[in-house]
């Protein structure tokens, strides 16, 4: 575990020096701030608009951070050829990969925390009250970021940073639109076609299990089952993806 912890801390220090991270944080903060302008220009509950746009900004830029930083973690070590030095030491490849994963998750926790503070501050400026319910939606978003981080690291184990980013982005988009397959299943007649579509629905990721922004913004209750299914889905899916990543990384030759 000490090796994983050491690599995680080094990954954290390396990631927080990445200018891309601060650029994304800047745009996230700007987007959350612009929600105030949108609220002024739109008819309706201005506070709800600020919350809705702010949570959407956290979801979008948090996912971008997970994908863009995650896909570069392994490839940078290969490009700089520092991976030869690391792997020549008594460090297992699984420890190396898990350390990278843990380091980036730590970075995402810090960045999501900063974005959440900005949103809470903006809402406080409107209502003079701290709306801690927003943190419930953020907690589910963090689970999604953790899963995306694992996916980004998996793709980075066997592909270039650009292709890994595209694959991870594809995973993200499919994950947020796979729910439409359930609608299709309900409209299809029983048969082979429906079975194939159902199998596809079960196989593809469903990132909507982490989307409770609407419930939080409009004051609707989050289903009690979601408090179990969401974390369980994140843990199981992330563990499976990381296991595949470790298998791929073990088989890779570095020359």
Short mmCIF file of C-alpha atoms in Angstrom, two decimals:
data_model
loop_
_atom_site.label_atom_id
_atom_site.label_comp_id
_atom_site.label_asym_id
_atom_site.label_seq_id
_atom_site.Cartn_x
_atom_site.Cartn_y
_atom_site.Cartn_z
CA UNK A 1 0.00 0.00 0.00
CA UNK A 2 2.91 2.37 0.63
CA UNK A 3 3.85 2.20 -3.05
CA UNK A 4 0.28 3.04 -4.09
CA UNK A 5 0.20 5.93 -1.62
CA UNK A 6 3.56 7.29 -2.81
CA UNK A 7 2.55 7.13 -6.48
CA UNK A 8 -0.83 8.69 -5.66
CA UNK A 9 0.79 11.65 -3.89
CA UNK A 10 3.29 12.14 -6.73
CA UNK A 11 0.45 11.96 -9.25
CA UNK A 12 -1.49 14.56 -7.25
CA UNK A 13 1.53 16.91 -7.15
CA UNK A 14 2.13 16.41 -10.88
CA UNK A 15 -1.53 16.94 -11.81
CA UNK A 16 -1.97 20.16 -9.82
CA UNK A 17 0.92 21.64 -11.80
CA UNK A 18 -0.89 20.93 -15.07
CA UNK A 19 -2.04 24.19 -16.68
CA UNK A 20 -4.92 22.39 -18.40
CA UNK A 21 -6.43 21.70 -15.00
CA UNK A 22 -6.45 25.38 -14.04
CA UNK A 23 -7.78 26.37 -17.45
CA UNK A 24 -10.73 24.00 -16.99
CA UNK A 25 -11.25 25.30 -13.45
CA UNK A 26 -11.27 28.87 -14.76
CA UNK A 27 -13.89 28.07 -17.40
CA UNK A 28 -15.95 26.16 -14.82
CA UNK A 29 -15.87 29.15 -12.46
CA UNK A 30 -16.75 31.48 -15.34
CA UNK A 31 -19.68 29.25 -16.36
CA UNK A 32 -20.99 29.15 -12.79
CA UNK A 33 -20.63 32.93 -12.61
CA UNK A 34 -22.48 33.37 -15.93
CA UNK A 35 -25.45 31.54 -14.44
CA UNK A 36 -26.13 34.82 -12.60
CA UNK A 37 -26.40 36.64 -15.96
CA UNK A 38 -28.66 33.93 -17.37
CA UNK A 39 -30.85 34.17 -14.30
CA UNK A 40 -31.28 37.91 -14.85
CA UNK A 41 -32.18 37.43 -18.53
CA UNK A 42 -34.62 34.57 -17.96
CA UNK A 43 -38.16 34.65 -16.65
CA UNK A 44 -38.68 32.29 -13.74
CA UNK A 45 -37.08 31.35 -10.44
CA UNK A 46 -33.61 32.88 -10.69
CA UNK A 47 -32.15 30.83 -7.87
CA UNK A 48 -33.18 27.58 -9.57
CA UNK A 49 -31.53 28.74 -12.79
CA UNK A 50 -28.30 29.52 -10.92
CA UNK A 51 -28.37 26.07 -9.29
CA UNK A 52 -29.23 24.27 -12.53
CA UNK A 53 -26.54 25.97 -14.62
CA UNK A 54 -23.99 25.72 -11.81
CA UNK A 55 -24.48 21.97 -11.33
CA UNK A 56 -24.39 21.45 -15.10
CA UNK A 57 -21.05 23.32 -15.23
CA UNK A 58 -19.62 21.16 -12.44
CA UNK A 59 -20.81 17.99 -14.23
CA UNK A 60 -19.34 19.03 -17.59
CA UNK A 61 -15.99 20.40 -16.49
CA UNK A 62 -15.49 17.68 -13.87
CA UNK A 63 -15.95 15.06 -16.57
CA UNK A 64 -13.51 16.92 -18.85
CA UNK A 65 -10.91 17.00 -16.06
CA UNK A 66 -11.30 13.26 -15.46
CA UNK A 67 -10.95 12.47 -19.18
CA UNK A 68 -8.21 14.91 -20.22
CA UNK A 69 -5.97 14.40 -17.18
CA UNK A 70 -6.72 10.67 -16.87
CA UNK A 71 -5.83 9.83 -20.45
CA UNK A 72 -2.45 11.54 -20.10
CA UNK A 73 -1.31 9.95 -16.85
CA UNK A 74 0.21 6.76 -18.27
CA UNK A 75 1.21 8.16 -21.66
CA UNK A 76 3.25 10.97 -20.09
CA UNK A 77 5.28 8.43 -18.12
CA UNK A 78 5.93 6.55 -21.37
CA UNK A 79 6.84 9.69 -23.36
CA UNK A 80 9.22 10.90 -20.66
CA UNK A 81 10.53 7.33 -20.36
CA UNK A 82 10.23 7.63 -16.58
CA UNK A 83 8.13 4.47 -16.61
CA UNK A 84 11.30 2.40 -17.14
CA UNK A 85 12.76 3.79 -13.92
CA UNK A 86 9.53 3.24 -12.02
CA UNK A 87 8.97 -0.32 -13.21
CA UNK A 88 12.61 -1.24 -12.56
CA UNK A 89 11.91 -0.70 -8.86
CA UNK A 90 10.04 -3.22 -6.69
CA UNK A 91 6.68 -1.80 -7.73
CA UNK A 92 3.97 -3.97 -9.21
CA UNK A 93 2.28 -2.71 -12.32
CA UNK A 94 -1.06 -2.95 -10.52
CA UNK A 95 0.29 -0.70 -7.75
CA UNK A 96 1.52 1.81 -10.34
CA UNK A 97 -1.90 1.95 -12.02
CA UNK A 98 -3.88 2.08 -8.77
CA UNK A 99 -1.59 4.85 -7.50
CA UNK A 100 -2.23 6.89 -10.64
CA UNK A 101 -5.96 6.31 -10.26
CA UNK A 102 -5.99 7.31 -6.58
CA UNK A 103 -3.92 10.44 -7.26
CA UNK A 104 -6.29 11.66 -9.95
CA UNK A 105 -9.35 10.91 -7.81
CA UNK A 106 -7.77 13.09 -5.11
CA UNK A 107 -7.28 15.88 -7.64
CA UNK A 108 -10.89 15.60 -8.78
CA UNK A 109 -12.12 15.75 -5.19
CA UNK A 110 -10.22 19.01 -4.65
CA UNK A 111 -11.33 20.55 -7.96
CA UNK A 112 -14.98 19.51 -7.44
CA UNK A 113 -14.80 20.92 -3.93
CA UNK A 114 -13.59 24.27 -5.28
CA UNK A 115 -16.31 24.39 -7.95
CA UNK A 116 -18.93 23.49 -5.33
CA UNK A 117 -17.73 26.29 -3.04
CA UNK A 118 -18.09 28.79 -5.87
CA UNK A 119 -21.66 27.59 -6.55
CA UNK A 120 -22.59 27.60 -2.86
CA UNK A 121 -21.19 31.13 -2.57
CA UNK A 122 -23.23 32.33 -5.56
CA UNK A 123 -26.42 30.76 -4.20
CA UNK A 124 -25.67 32.30 -0.80
CA UNK A 125 -25.41 35.72 -2.47
CA UNK A 126 -28.99 35.24 -3.73
CA UNK A 127 -30.66 33.60 -0.77
CA UNK A 128 -28.38 34.48 2.19
CA UNK A 129 -28.54 30.76 3.09
CA UNK A 130 -26.17 27.87 2.48
CA UNK A 131 -28.00 25.21 0.44
CA UNK A 132 -26.24 22.00 1.49
CA UNK A 133 -28.73 19.96 -0.57
CA UNK A 134 -26.64 20.88 -3.61
CA UNK A 135 -23.90 18.68 -2.20
CA UNK A 136 -26.14 15.61 -2.65
CA UNK A 137 -26.11 16.13 -6.42
CA UNK A 138 -22.36 16.83 -6.30
CA UNK A 139 -21.75 13.58 -4.40
CA UNK A 140 -23.37 11.60 -7.22
CA UNK A 141 -21.32 13.58 -9.77
CA UNK A 142 -18.12 12.62 -7.93
CA UNK A 143 -19.07 8.93 -8.32
CA UNK A 144 -19.40 9.54 -12.06
CA UNK A 145 -16.01 11.29 -12.18
CA UNK A 146 -14.37 8.35 -10.39
CA UNK A 147 -15.82 5.92 -12.94
CA UNK A 148 -14.73 8.15 -15.83
CA UNK A 149 -11.22 8.30 -14.36
CA UNK A 150 -11.01 4.50 -14.38
CA UNK A 151 -12.25 4.40 -17.98
CA UNK A 152 -9.74 7.08 -19.07
CA UNK A 153 -6.87 5.15 -17.46
CA UNK A 154 -8.04 1.91 -19.13
CA UNK A 155 -7.96 3.50 -22.60
CA UNK A 156 -4.60 5.17 -21.89
CA UNK A 157 -3.10 1.72 -21.26
CA UNK A 158 -3.30 0.73 -24.91
CA UNK A 159 -3.91 3.87 -26.95
CA UNK A 160 -2.61 7.36 -27.64
CA UNK A 161 -3.80 10.32 -25.52
CA UNK A 162 -5.95 11.74 -28.35
CA UNK A 163 -7.67 8.44 -29.13
CA UNK A 164 -8.04 7.68 -25.42
CA UNK A 165 -9.77 11.04 -24.94
CA UNK A 166 -12.12 10.34 -27.85
CA UNK A 167 -12.92 6.83 -26.56
CA UNK A 168 -13.57 8.19 -23.05
CA UNK A 169 -15.73 10.98 -24.45
CA UNK A 170 -17.69 8.35 -26.41
CA UNK A 171 -18.15 6.36 -23.20
CA UNK A 172 -19.43 9.52 -21.49
CA UNK A 173 -21.93 10.32 -24.26
CA UNK A 174 -23.17 6.73 -24.56
CA UNK A 175 -23.52 6.56 -20.79
CA UNK A 176 -25.84 9.55 -20.75
CA UNK A 177 -27.99 8.42 -23.67
CA UNK A 178 -28.21 4.66 -23.07
CA UNK A 179 -31.42 5.25 -21.07
CA UNK A 180 -33.21 5.81 -24.39
CA UNK A 181 -32.77 2.10 -25.11
CA UNK A 182 -35.15 1.34 -22.23
CA UNK A 183 -37.78 3.50 -23.91
CA UNK A 184 -37.17 1.56 -27.13
CA UNK A 185 -37.47 -1.77 -25.27
CA UNK A 186 -40.89 -0.78 -23.90
CA UNK A 187 -42.13 -0.01 -27.41
CA UNK A 188 -40.76 -3.18 -29.04
CA UNK A 189 -42.68 -6.43 -29.32
CA UNK A 190 -41.26 -9.51 -27.53
CA UNK A 191 -38.76 -11.36 -29.67
CA UNK A 192 -35.11 -11.65 -30.66
CA UNK A 193 -34.80 -7.95 -31.48
CA UNK A 194 -36.05 -6.92 -28.08
CA UNK A 195 -33.70 -9.41 -26.40
CA UNK A 196 -30.71 -8.00 -28.30
CA UNK A 197 -31.62 -4.42 -27.40
CA UNK A 198 -32.11 -5.42 -23.74
CA UNK A 199 -28.69 -7.13 -23.70
CA UNK A 200 -27.15 -4.01 -25.23
CA UNK A 201 -28.83 -1.86 -22.57
CA UNK A 202 -27.40 -4.05 -19.79
CA UNK A 203 -23.92 -4.03 -21.33
CA UNK A 204 -23.63 -0.30 -21.99
CA UNK A 205 -22.87 2.08 -19.11
CA UNK A 206 -25.73 4.07 -17.61
CA UNK A 207 -24.32 7.30 -16.21
CA UNK A 208 -27.80 8.67 -15.61
CA UNK A 209 -27.79 6.75 -12.32
CA UNK A 210 -25.56 9.59 -11.10
CA UNK A 211 -27.78 12.41 -12.37
CA UNK A 212 -29.95 13.89 -9.63
CA UNK A 213 -29.44 17.54 -10.48
CA UNK A 214 -33.12 18.08 -11.38
CA UNK A 215 -34.35 16.58 -8.10
CA UNK A 216 -31.99 18.76 -6.05
CA UNK A 217 -32.71 21.98 -7.96
CA UNK A 218 -36.50 21.57 -7.79
CA UNK A 219 -36.55 20.29 -4.22
CA UNK A 220 -37.78 16.81 -5.19
CA UNK A 221 -36.79 13.82 -3.04
CA UNK A 222 -33.99 11.58 -4.26
CA UNK A 223 -35.29 7.97 -4.35
CA UNK A 224 -34.05 6.04 -1.33
CA UNK A 225 -32.97 3.16 -3.60
CA UNK A 226 -30.61 5.54 -5.43
CA UNK A 227 -28.57 5.98 -2.25
CA UNK A 228 -27.65 2.30 -2.55
CA UNK A 229 -27.74 1.63 -6.28
CA UNK A 230 -25.66 4.70 -7.21
CA UNK A 231 -22.63 3.96 -4.99
CA UNK A 232 -22.89 0.20 -5.67
CA UNK A 233 -22.97 0.82 -9.44
CA UNK A 234 -19.95 3.13 -9.18
CA UNK A 235 -17.91 0.71 -7.04
CA UNK A 236 -18.65 -2.41 -9.11
CA UNK A 237 -18.23 -0.75 -12.53
CA UNK A 238 -15.04 1.05 -11.45
CA UNK A 239 -13.57 -2.16 -9.99
CA UNK A 240 -14.30 -4.08 -13.20
CA UNK A 241 -12.80 -1.36 -15.41
CA UNK A 242 -9.69 -1.05 -13.23
CA UNK A 243 -9.25 -4.84 -13.22
CA UNK A 244 -9.31 -4.86 -17.03
CA UNK A 245 -6.87 -1.94 -17.07
CA UNK A 246 -4.45 -3.83 -14.82
CA UNK A 247 -4.65 -6.92 -17.05
CA UNK A 248 -3.96 -4.83 -20.15
CA UNK A 249 -1.11 -2.93 -18.49
CA UNK A 250 0.53 -6.15 -17.30
CA UNK A 251 0.60 -7.52 -20.84
CA UNK A 252 2.03 -4.37 -22.38
CA UNK A 253 5.69 -4.34 -23.40
CA UNK A 254 7.66 -1.12 -23.08
CA UNK A 255 10.53 -0.87 -25.55
#
